[in-house]
Short mmCIF file of N, CA and C in Angstrom, two decimals:
data_model
loop_
_atom_site.label_atom_id
_atom_site.label_comp_id
_atom_site.label_asym_id
_atom_site.label_seq_id
_atom_site.Cartn_x
_atom_site.Cartn_y
_atom_site.Cartn_z
N LEU A 6 -1.66 5.47 19.24
CA LEU A 6 -1.09 6.78 18.98
C LEU A 6 -2.20 7.80 18.77
N LEU A 7 -3.18 7.43 17.98
CA LEU A 7 -4.28 8.35 17.70
C LEU A 7 -5.06 8.68 18.97
N VAL A 8 -5.29 7.69 19.80
CA VAL A 8 -6.04 7.92 21.04
C VAL A 8 -5.26 8.81 21.99
N SER A 9 -3.95 8.58 22.09
CA SER A 9 -3.15 9.40 23.00
C SER A 9 -3.08 10.85 22.52
N ILE A 10 -3.09 11.07 21.22
CA ILE A 10 -3.08 12.43 20.70
C ILE A 10 -4.39 13.14 21.01
N VAL A 11 -5.49 12.41 20.90
CA VAL A 11 -6.79 13.01 21.18
C VAL A 11 -6.88 13.44 22.64
N PHE A 12 -6.32 12.64 23.55
CA PHE A 12 -6.37 13.00 24.96
C PHE A 12 -5.44 14.15 25.31
N THR A 13 -4.34 14.31 24.59
CA THR A 13 -3.39 15.39 24.89
C THR A 13 -3.61 16.62 24.02
N ILE A 14 -4.65 16.64 23.24
CA ILE A 14 -4.89 17.74 22.31
C ILE A 14 -5.14 19.06 23.05
N GLN A 15 -5.61 18.99 24.28
CA GLN A 15 -5.90 20.20 25.04
C GLN A 15 -4.63 20.86 25.56
N LEU A 16 -3.52 20.15 25.56
CA LEU A 16 -2.31 20.67 26.18
C LEU A 16 -1.57 21.66 25.28
N GLN A 17 -1.34 21.30 24.04
CA GLN A 17 -0.54 22.16 23.17
C GLN A 17 -1.09 22.12 21.75
N PRO A 18 -0.95 23.25 21.04
CA PRO A 18 -1.43 23.26 19.64
C PRO A 18 -0.60 22.36 18.72
N PHE A 19 0.61 22.00 19.14
CA PHE A 19 1.43 21.10 18.33
C PHE A 19 0.70 19.79 18.07
N TYR A 20 0.00 19.29 19.09
CA TYR A 20 -0.70 18.03 18.95
C TYR A 20 -1.89 18.13 18.00
N ILE A 21 -2.48 19.31 17.92
CA ILE A 21 -3.57 19.52 16.96
C ILE A 21 -3.03 19.41 15.54
N LEU A 22 -1.87 20.04 15.30
CA LEU A 22 -1.25 19.96 13.98
C LEU A 22 -0.81 18.53 13.66
N PHE A 23 -0.27 17.86 14.65
CA PHE A 23 0.16 16.48 14.44
C PHE A 23 -1.03 15.58 14.12
N LEU A 24 -2.14 15.77 14.83
CA LEU A 24 -3.34 14.99 14.57
C LEU A 24 -3.88 15.27 13.17
N CYS A 25 -3.88 16.53 12.76
CA CYS A 25 -4.35 16.86 11.41
C CYS A 25 -3.46 16.21 10.34
N GLY A 26 -2.15 16.23 10.56
CA GLY A 26 -1.24 15.59 9.62
C GLY A 26 -1.43 14.09 9.57
N LEU A 27 -1.67 13.50 10.72
CA LEU A 27 -1.89 12.06 10.77
C LEU A 27 -3.18 11.67 10.06
N LEU A 28 -4.24 12.41 10.33
CA LEU A 28 -5.51 12.12 9.66
C LEU A 28 -5.42 12.38 8.15
N PHE A 29 -4.67 13.41 7.76
CA PHE A 29 -4.46 13.69 6.33
C PHE A 29 -3.77 12.52 5.67
N SER A 30 -2.72 12.00 6.32
CA SER A 30 -1.98 10.91 5.69
C SER A 30 -2.79 9.62 5.65
N ILE A 31 -3.66 9.41 6.65
CA ILE A 31 -4.47 8.19 6.66
C ILE A 31 -5.60 8.25 5.64
N LEU A 32 -6.23 9.41 5.50
CA LEU A 32 -7.42 9.52 4.65
C LEU A 32 -7.13 9.99 3.23
N VAL A 33 -6.30 11.00 3.08
CA VAL A 33 -6.15 11.66 1.78
C VAL A 33 -5.07 11.00 0.92
N VAL A 34 -3.97 10.57 1.52
CA VAL A 34 -2.87 10.03 0.72
C VAL A 34 -3.28 8.79 -0.08
N PRO A 35 -3.98 7.80 0.50
CA PRO A 35 -4.42 6.66 -0.34
C PRO A 35 -5.38 7.07 -1.46
N LEU A 36 -6.26 8.01 -1.18
CA LEU A 36 -7.17 8.48 -2.24
C LEU A 36 -6.41 9.22 -3.33
N LEU A 37 -5.45 10.03 -2.94
CA LEU A 37 -4.62 10.74 -3.91
C LEU A 37 -3.81 9.76 -4.74
N ASP A 38 -3.27 8.74 -4.10
CA ASP A 38 -2.50 7.73 -4.82
C ASP A 38 -3.38 7.01 -5.84
N ARG A 39 -4.58 6.67 -5.44
CA ARG A 39 -5.51 5.98 -6.37
C ARG A 39 -5.87 6.87 -7.55
N PHE A 40 -6.16 8.13 -7.27
CA PHE A 40 -6.53 9.07 -8.33
C PHE A 40 -5.37 9.27 -9.30
N LEU A 41 -4.16 9.47 -8.78
CA LEU A 41 -3.00 9.68 -9.65
C LEU A 41 -2.63 8.42 -10.43
N SER A 42 -2.85 7.24 -9.84
CA SER A 42 -2.54 6.02 -10.58
C SER A 42 -3.53 5.81 -11.73
N MET A 43 -4.76 6.30 -11.58
CA MET A 43 -5.71 6.23 -12.69
C MET A 43 -5.30 7.15 -13.83
N LEU A 44 -4.56 8.21 -13.50
CA LEU A 44 -4.03 9.12 -14.53
C LEU A 44 -2.64 8.72 -15.00
N HIS A 45 -2.19 7.53 -14.59
CA HIS A 45 -0.89 6.96 -14.96
C HIS A 45 0.28 7.77 -14.40
N PHE A 46 0.11 8.35 -13.22
CA PHE A 46 1.20 8.98 -12.48
C PHE A 46 1.45 8.11 -11.26
N ASN A 47 2.64 7.54 -11.17
CA ASN A 47 2.97 6.67 -10.06
C ASN A 47 4.08 7.28 -9.24
N PHE A 48 3.80 7.53 -7.97
CA PHE A 48 4.79 8.04 -7.04
C PHE A 48 5.07 6.96 -6.02
N ILE A 49 6.34 6.60 -5.89
CA ILE A 49 6.73 5.51 -5.01
C ILE A 49 6.40 5.83 -3.55
N ILE A 50 6.57 7.07 -3.14
CA ILE A 50 6.31 7.44 -1.75
C ILE A 50 4.83 7.29 -1.42
N LEU A 51 3.96 7.77 -2.29
CA LEU A 51 2.53 7.63 -2.05
C LEU A 51 2.12 6.16 -2.06
N ARG A 52 2.68 5.39 -2.98
CA ARG A 52 2.35 3.97 -3.05
C ARG A 52 2.82 3.24 -1.80
N SER A 53 3.99 3.61 -1.27
CA SER A 53 4.50 2.98 -0.06
C SER A 53 3.64 3.30 1.15
N ILE A 54 3.21 4.54 1.27
CA ILE A 54 2.34 4.93 2.38
C ILE A 54 1.00 4.21 2.28
N THR A 55 0.45 4.13 1.09
CA THR A 55 -0.82 3.43 0.89
C THR A 55 -0.69 1.96 1.24
N TYR A 56 0.39 1.33 0.80
CA TYR A 56 0.62 -0.08 1.10
C TYR A 56 0.78 -0.30 2.60
N PHE A 57 1.51 0.60 3.26
CA PHE A 57 1.72 0.51 4.70
C PHE A 57 0.39 0.56 5.45
N TYR A 58 -0.47 1.51 5.10
CA TYR A 58 -1.77 1.62 5.77
C TYR A 58 -2.67 0.44 5.45
N ALA A 59 -2.64 -0.04 4.23
CA ALA A 59 -3.48 -1.18 3.85
C ALA A 59 -3.05 -2.44 4.61
N MET A 60 -1.75 -2.66 4.74
CA MET A 60 -1.26 -3.83 5.46
C MET A 60 -1.60 -3.74 6.95
N ASN A 61 -1.45 -2.58 7.54
CA ASN A 61 -1.78 -2.42 8.96
C ASN A 61 -3.27 -2.58 9.20
N PHE A 62 -4.09 -2.07 8.30
CA PHE A 62 -5.53 -2.25 8.44
C PHE A 62 -5.91 -3.72 8.33
N ALA A 63 -5.31 -4.42 7.37
CA ALA A 63 -5.59 -5.85 7.21
C ALA A 63 -5.12 -6.64 8.43
N LEU A 64 -3.99 -6.25 9.01
CA LEU A 64 -3.49 -6.91 10.21
C LEU A 64 -4.45 -6.70 11.37
N LEU A 65 -4.91 -5.48 11.57
CA LEU A 65 -5.85 -5.20 12.66
C LEU A 65 -7.17 -5.92 12.46
N LYS A 66 -7.65 -5.96 11.22
CA LYS A 66 -8.91 -6.65 10.93
C LYS A 66 -8.76 -8.15 11.18
N GLY A 67 -7.65 -8.73 10.76
CA GLY A 67 -7.41 -10.15 10.99
C GLY A 67 -7.27 -10.47 12.47
N PHE A 68 -6.60 -9.61 13.22
CA PHE A 68 -6.46 -9.83 14.65
C PHE A 68 -7.81 -9.72 15.35
N TYR A 69 -8.63 -8.78 14.93
CA TYR A 69 -9.98 -8.63 15.48
C TYR A 69 -10.81 -9.87 15.20
N ASN A 70 -10.72 -10.39 13.97
CA ASN A 70 -11.46 -11.61 13.63
C ASN A 70 -10.95 -12.80 14.44
N TYR A 71 -9.64 -12.84 14.68
CA TYR A 71 -9.07 -13.92 15.48
C TYR A 71 -9.60 -13.86 16.91
N LEU A 72 -9.67 -12.66 17.48
CA LEU A 72 -10.19 -12.52 18.84
C LEU A 72 -11.66 -12.90 18.93
N LYS A 73 -12.42 -12.64 17.87
CA LYS A 73 -13.84 -13.01 17.86
C LYS A 73 -14.03 -14.50 17.57
N GLY A 74 -12.99 -15.18 17.12
CA GLY A 74 -13.09 -16.61 16.84
C GLY A 74 -13.50 -16.92 15.42
N ILE A 75 -13.50 -15.93 14.56
CA ILE A 75 -13.87 -16.15 13.16
C ILE A 75 -12.66 -16.70 12.42
N GLN A 76 -12.83 -17.87 11.84
CA GLN A 76 -11.75 -18.48 11.06
C GLN A 76 -12.30 -18.93 9.72
N HIS A 77 -11.70 -18.47 8.66
CA HIS A 77 -12.09 -18.89 7.33
C HIS A 77 -10.88 -18.80 6.42
N GLY A 78 -11.00 -19.34 5.27
CA GLY A 78 -9.89 -19.31 4.33
C GLY A 78 -8.82 -20.32 4.69
N ILE A 79 -9.23 -21.55 5.01
CA ILE A 79 -8.27 -22.58 5.41
C ILE A 79 -7.54 -23.07 4.18
N TRP A 80 -6.23 -23.11 4.27
CA TRP A 80 -5.39 -23.50 3.14
C TRP A 80 -5.39 -25.02 3.01
N GLU A 81 -5.54 -25.49 1.77
CA GLU A 81 -5.43 -26.91 1.47
C GLU A 81 -4.35 -27.08 0.41
N PRO A 82 -3.49 -28.06 0.59
CA PRO A 82 -2.45 -28.27 -0.41
C PRO A 82 -3.05 -28.76 -1.73
N THR A 83 -2.39 -28.46 -2.82
CA THR A 83 -2.86 -28.89 -4.13
C THR A 83 -2.70 -30.40 -4.28
N LYS A 84 -3.63 -31.01 -4.98
CA LYS A 84 -3.56 -32.44 -5.24
C LYS A 84 -2.67 -32.67 -6.46
N ARG A 85 -1.73 -33.59 -6.29
CA ARG A 85 -0.78 -33.87 -7.36
C ARG A 85 -0.93 -35.31 -7.83
N ASN A 86 -0.69 -35.48 -9.10
CA ASN A 86 -0.72 -36.84 -9.67
C ASN A 86 0.62 -37.49 -9.42
N GLU A 87 0.58 -38.66 -8.80
CA GLU A 87 1.84 -39.37 -8.54
C GLU A 87 1.91 -40.65 -9.29
#
């Protein structure tokens, strides 16, 4: 989505505004959420947006590591006394 907006930015000013809004939500909203949570103000909408971006970033990072062949964190079942 971000790449397609950058390529179509020359066509209409709407895309410039949309790109600015998208970058604002990606960069500023998680920082604002962190700052407000340190002041004990919790907003569900900001927390949801932050969680959404964090999960998507973790998914992309994990997929990138999978494509590179990096595997770590192998799960082992707990040993139980029988």
